[in-house]
GROMACS .gro file of C-alpha atoms in nm:
model
   64
    1UNK     CA    1   0.000   0.000   0.000
    2UNK     CA    2   0.147   0.335  -0.100
    3UNK     CA    3   0.167   0.620   0.146
    4UNK     CA    4  -0.003   0.949   0.068
    5UNK     CA    5   0.273   1.213   0.036
    6UNK     CA    6   0.039   1.490   0.148
    7UNK     CA    7   0.052   1.340   0.496
    8UNK     CA    8   0.425   1.415   0.529
    9UNK     CA    9   0.612   1.735   0.602
   10UNK     CA   10   0.951   1.825   0.457
   11UNK     CA   11   1.191   2.080   0.596
   12UNK     CA   12   1.537   2.188   0.480
   13UNK     CA   13   1.711   2.380   0.760
   14UNK     CA   14   1.985   2.607   0.623
   15UNK     CA   15   2.270   2.476   0.841
   16UNK     CA   16   2.388   2.154   1.000
   17UNK     CA   17   2.348   2.314   1.342
   18UNK     CA   18   1.983   2.391   1.263
   19UNK     CA   19   1.925   2.029   1.155
   20UNK     CA   20   2.080   1.899   1.477
   21UNK     CA   21   1.874   2.141   1.686
   22UNK     CA   22   1.551   2.035   1.513
   23UNK     CA   23   1.629   1.668   1.563
   24UNK     CA   24   1.726   1.721   1.929
   25UNK     CA   25   1.408   1.915   2.002
   26UNK     CA   26   1.191   1.621   1.896
   27UNK     CA   27   1.386   1.294   1.925
   28UNK     CA   28   1.281   1.006   1.697
   29UNK     CA   29   1.025   1.222   1.511
   30UNK     CA   30   1.226   1.300   1.199
   31UNK     CA   31   1.388   1.100   0.918
   32UNK     CA   32   1.681   1.243   0.727
   33UNK     CA   33   1.661   1.272   0.350
   34UNK     CA   34   1.978   1.293   0.140
   35UNK     CA   35   1.892   1.161  -0.202
   36UNK     CA   36   1.606   0.945  -0.092
   37UNK     CA   37   1.629   0.612  -0.277
   38UNK     CA   38   1.567   0.398   0.032
   39UNK     CA   39   1.318   0.649   0.166
   40UNK     CA   40   1.115   0.637  -0.156
   41UNK     CA   41   1.104   0.258  -0.145
   42UNK     CA   42   0.972   0.275   0.213
   43UNK     CA   43   0.720   0.543   0.112
   44UNK     CA   44   0.597   0.342  -0.187
   45UNK     CA   45   0.545   0.031   0.025
   46UNK     CA   46   0.372   0.221   0.305
   47UNK     CA   47   0.650   0.143   0.554
   48UNK     CA   48   0.788   0.488   0.622
   49UNK     CA   49   0.726   0.541   0.992
   50UNK     CA   50   0.828   0.904   1.023
   51UNK     CA   51   0.592   1.173   0.897
   52UNK     CA   52   0.852   1.446   0.924
   53UNK     CA   53   1.141   1.450   0.677
   54UNK     CA   54   1.449   1.671   0.700
   55UNK     CA   55   1.648   1.727   0.383
   56UNK     CA   56   2.025   1.742   0.434
   57UNK     CA   57   2.126   1.709   0.070
   58UNK     CA   58   2.199   2.081   0.035
   59UNK     CA   59   2.436   2.106   0.334
   60UNK     CA   60   2.794   2.177   0.227
   61UNK     CA   61   2.929   2.051   0.560
   62UNK     CA   62   2.821   1.700   0.466
   63UNK     CA   63   2.970   1.692   0.116
   64UNK     CA   64   3.302   1.519   0.089
   0.00000   0.00000   0.00000
């Protein structure tokens, strides 16, 4: 069963520190998104537990 994407929220904090602060403020609520292949498989099978996604793909600190 596919998940309905309208039931999910996506945020893209501008810095790594902002991502860490958001995750710390609500432990185990968010899933990180950096490309999303595995996440899309989970979404398409209805097995994505987290309804809040945080994109980290744009963060320069994580590119190496």
